Amino acid sequence: MKLFHVFSGLLVIVSISYANADLDNDGVINELDYCENTEHNVIVDTTGCEPDDDRDGVVNRLDKCPNTPSGVKVDKDGCCLDSDNDGVCDYLDKCPNTPEGVPVDKDGCPLDSDQDGVLNPVDECPNTPLGYEVDEKGCATKFDLRTGFSLNSYELNEKGLKEVDTLYAFMKRNTTSKVVIEGHTCNLGGELYNKELSKNRAQTVSKVLKEKGIDAKRIVESWKGMAQPLASNETEERRALNRRVEIKIFYSKEDIEKEKLLP
């Protein structure tokens, strides 16, 4: 740059060079500085710009989430967006419209701790065992003990005993629950024989529950014989499905009477 001054009729030309000027004092000369107005005492890279290691558009100095994955949209603090405020970033959230205040899992979906299909916030029976059918409140209504009996037998096998243990734990925890224990059979043998066999199966389960301490007033026994098969009786595999006990769960005596579940 040249400045012109006139002193007593003389023209004086002064030449000033800005070749190495660094107007923002960041250590990078203007000619190489891509960020010319960097704040004072801020650390910059060789281009004169503040580092942004995760390349999210928010410099390290201001970035509260310094390791954001590439391509993820962030807020002014450099943190991933969480539109429904559930604590799970949008790019990881499989349930992006969760109502505010609802607890969620790692995928951002409302919790269903007992995996019965009814979410925790509306589940009135939050500890239903796996495999139990439930109503809209999450309370158990039915359980099929399908693997407990062999052909022509009403003795519970090991797996069947474990399932009755689970039923006992449920009834102990849910003290207002009542059960109708229905015995069923396949079609091998006569009608009277199967009626008696189904009765014995129902009574076997009932006996175990009573011996464990469940009040007899909470248990109703019913026997259907071979009248209500789950599957056709064409093969042994299908007949095995019909040798079962169905546990129907209620929460009042009136409900049991209304369903007309007695033999």
XYZ file of C-alpha atoms in Angstrom:
263
model
C 0.000 0.000 0.000
C 1.288 3.487 -0.840
C 0.394 6.651 1.093
C 0.888 10.095 -0.389
C 1.777 13.084 1.808
C 2.640 16.625 0.771
C 5.058 18.568 2.930
C 6.007 22.144 1.908
C 5.266 21.434 -1.691
C 7.162 18.168 -1.698
C 5.392 14.903 -2.549
C 6.424 12.066 -0.230
C 5.440 8.515 -1.117
C 5.423 6.072 1.770
C 5.093 2.380 0.999
C 3.648 0.063 3.732
C 3.555 -3.684 3.235
C 0.777 -5.947 4.740
C 2.261 -9.125 3.338
C 2.650 -10.709 6.796
C -0.244 -9.030 8.582
C -2.344 -11.058 11.078
C -5.306 -8.872 11.956
C -6.978 -11.320 14.389
C -3.669 -12.236 16.065
C -4.244 -15.964 15.798
C -0.829 -16.784 14.420
C -1.990 -17.263 10.828
C -1.332 -14.439 8.389
C -4.305 -12.912 6.615
C -3.284 -14.317 3.265
C -3.659 -17.890 4.619
C -6.431 -17.251 7.167
C -9.848 -18.715 6.198
C -11.409 -17.486 9.435
C -10.301 -13.881 9.682
C -12.275 -12.843 12.752
C -11.263 -15.523 15.221
C -11.725 -14.508 18.849
C -8.637 -13.490 20.794
C -6.533 -16.292 22.349
C -8.535 -19.036 20.636
C -6.560 -22.045 19.408
C -6.736 -22.446 15.631
C -5.430 -24.845 13.011
C -3.162 -24.023 10.083
C -6.051 -22.414 8.192
C -6.745 -19.974 11.022
C -9.992 -21.717 11.953
C -10.967 -23.330 15.236
C -10.760 -27.171 15.111
C -13.960 -29.171 14.675
C -12.721 -32.727 15.060
C -16.065 -34.471 14.531
C -16.972 -32.135 11.649
C -20.469 -31.439 12.902
C -20.252 -27.683 12.376
C -19.628 -26.886 16.041
C -16.021 -26.081 16.997
C -14.303 -28.126 19.680
C -14.303 -25.233 22.141
C -18.130 -25.108 22.100
C -18.872 -28.760 21.363
C -20.436 -30.548 24.364
C -20.628 -33.806 22.395
C -17.225 -33.974 20.722
C -17.553 -37.428 19.159
C -20.751 -37.143 17.151
C -20.793 -39.653 14.261
C -20.316 -38.225 10.793
C -23.463 -36.960 9.125
C -25.585 -36.762 12.291
C -27.571 -33.559 12.695
C -26.688 -31.625 15.856
C -27.902 -28.681 17.897
C -25.959 -25.531 18.786
C -24.016 -27.469 21.427
C -22.855 -30.079 18.932
C -25.115 -32.785 20.391
C -27.362 -35.037 18.323
C -30.993 -34.012 18.002
C -33.594 -35.667 20.257
C -36.930 -34.419 18.965
C -39.147 -36.270 21.466
C -36.859 -35.564 24.468
C -36.675 -39.200 25.526
C -32.900 -39.294 25.916
C -32.303 -41.245 22.701
C -30.852 -39.403 19.697
C -33.063 -39.147 16.617
C -30.683 -41.180 14.481
C -30.918 -44.088 16.972
C -34.580 -43.658 17.929
C -36.849 -46.421 16.577
C -39.893 -44.804 18.190
C -39.400 -41.113 17.369
C -42.732 -39.819 18.675
C -42.758 -41.152 22.227
C -44.962 -38.983 24.512
C -42.960 -36.825 26.868
C -42.151 -38.388 30.230
C -42.651 -41.999 29.130
C -39.665 -44.229 30.092
C -37.985 -45.795 27.067
C -35.451 -48.500 26.262
C -32.135 -48.064 24.430
C -34.012 -47.892 21.102
C -36.209 -45.023 22.287
C -39.321 -47.204 22.522
C -41.654 -47.206 25.561
C -40.785 -49.912 28.062
C -42.742 -53.155 28.300
C -40.803 -54.821 31.093
C -42.789 -58.052 31.193
C -43.029 -58.265 27.385
C -46.771 -58.837 27.373
C -47.538 -56.255 24.698
C -48.868 -53.653 27.157
C -46.570 -50.703 27.854
C -45.438 -49.986 31.403
C -47.342 -46.692 31.823
C -50.712 -48.443 31.365
C -49.801 -51.938 32.595
C -51.754 -52.618 35.795
C -50.098 -56.034 36.180
C -46.438 -55.294 35.420
C -44.956 -58.690 36.282
C -46.964 -61.074 34.101
C -44.995 -64.244 33.305
C -44.002 -64.870 29.699
C -46.538 -66.888 27.741
C -49.601 -65.665 29.614
C -52.366 -64.040 27.574
C -53.313 -60.615 28.928
C -56.128 -58.092 28.602
C -55.817 -54.445 27.610
C -54.673 -53.605 31.145
C -51.789 -56.067 30.950
C -53.390 -58.469 33.428
C -53.173 -62.203 32.777
C -56.298 -63.951 31.524
C -55.039 -67.333 30.323
C -52.132 -69.738 30.332
C -51.894 -73.121 28.595
C -49.926 -75.832 30.336
C -49.399 -77.864 27.174
C -46.264 -79.834 27.919
C -47.080 -81.203 31.347
C -48.681 -84.586 30.573
C -47.785 -87.771 28.749
C -50.273 -90.085 27.023
C -52.817 -91.581 29.475
C -51.101 -89.783 32.369
C -52.175 -87.125 34.813
C -48.782 -86.862 36.519
C -46.942 -83.605 35.836
C -43.548 -83.939 34.210
C -40.575 -81.760 35.206
C -41.395 -78.979 32.765
C -45.025 -78.990 33.831
C -44.047 -78.663 37.486
C -41.901 -75.618 36.678
C -44.826 -74.010 34.874
C -47.095 -74.601 37.872
C -44.396 -73.026 40.062
C -44.585 -69.948 37.841
C -48.383 -69.905 38.166
C -48.065 -70.175 41.945
C -45.641 -67.234 42.048
C -48.072 -65.207 39.941
C -51.030 -65.979 42.225
C -49.009 -65.246 45.345
C -48.025 -61.858 43.931
C -51.506 -61.065 42.562
C -53.605 -61.862 45.611
C -56.967 -61.013 44.013
C -56.473 -63.463 41.135
C -58.556 -66.618 40.857
C -58.102 -69.500 38.432
C -60.249 -71.981 36.590
C -58.133 -75.054 35.902
C -59.455 -76.901 32.860
C -58.289 -80.426 32.062
C -58.225 -81.606 28.418
C -57.276 -84.770 26.546
C -56.680 -86.060 23.029
C -59.209 -88.426 21.378
C -57.531 -91.743 22.152
C -59.860 -93.796 24.333
C -63.562 -93.447 25.076
C -65.454 -90.354 26.118
C -65.969 -91.387 29.759
C -62.339 -92.400 30.136
C -61.106 -89.047 28.768
C -63.548 -87.110 30.936
C -62.090 -88.784 34.020
C -58.520 -88.302 32.765
C -59.098 -84.587 32.191
C -60.573 -84.317 35.694
C -57.483 -85.940 37.186
C -55.210 -83.562 35.255
C -57.073 -80.515 36.541
C -56.979 -81.873 40.100
C -53.234 -82.555 39.870
C -52.483 -78.896 39.107
C -54.983 -77.754 41.732
C -53.371 -79.987 44.356
C -49.890 -78.577 43.719
C -51.158 -75.002 44.102
C -52.984 -75.805 47.325
C -49.966 -77.603 48.782
C -47.901 -74.491 48.091
C -50.355 -72.383 50.050
C -52.893 -71.009 47.552
C -56.343 -70.794 49.179
C -58.756 -73.380 47.746
C -61.368 -70.606 47.398
C -59.248 -69.107 44.637
C -59.248 -72.319 42.582
C -61.997 -73.839 40.458
C -61.505 -77.197 38.748
C -63.118 -78.008 35.416
C -62.733 -80.935 33.013
C -63.598 -81.018 29.332
C -62.383 -84.437 28.255
C -61.689 -84.503 24.515
C -64.460 -82.030 23.644
C -62.293 -78.941 23.072
C -59.126 -79.884 21.124
C -56.574 -77.204 20.242
C -55.506 -79.126 17.147
C -56.798 -81.979 15.045
C -56.017 -85.441 16.399
C -54.594 -86.707 13.116
C -50.994 -87.186 14.310
C -49.272 -87.892 17.609
C -47.684 -84.439 17.539
C -51.112 -82.808 17.311
C -52.641 -85.111 19.892
C -49.874 -84.104 22.282
C -51.064 -80.480 22.026
C -54.510 -81.559 23.192
C -53.209 -83.303 26.331
C -53.110 -80.153 28.378
C -54.441 -78.016 31.193
C -55.720 -74.518 30.438
C -55.436 -71.981 33.234
C -58.019 -69.225 32.908
C -57.339 -66.303 35.218
C -59.973 -64.015 36.718
C -60.067 -61.339 39.363
C -63.566 -61.876 40.746
C -65.914 -64.796 41.437
C -68.584 -63.058 39.400
C -66.406 -63.158 36.290
C -65.934 -66.899 36.678
C -69.670 -67.500 37.033
C -70.423 -65.240 34.078
C -68.117 -67.264 31.821
C -69.938 -70.523 32.718
C -66.660 -72.399 32.904
C -67.736 -75.121 35.326
C -68.018 -78.711 34.066
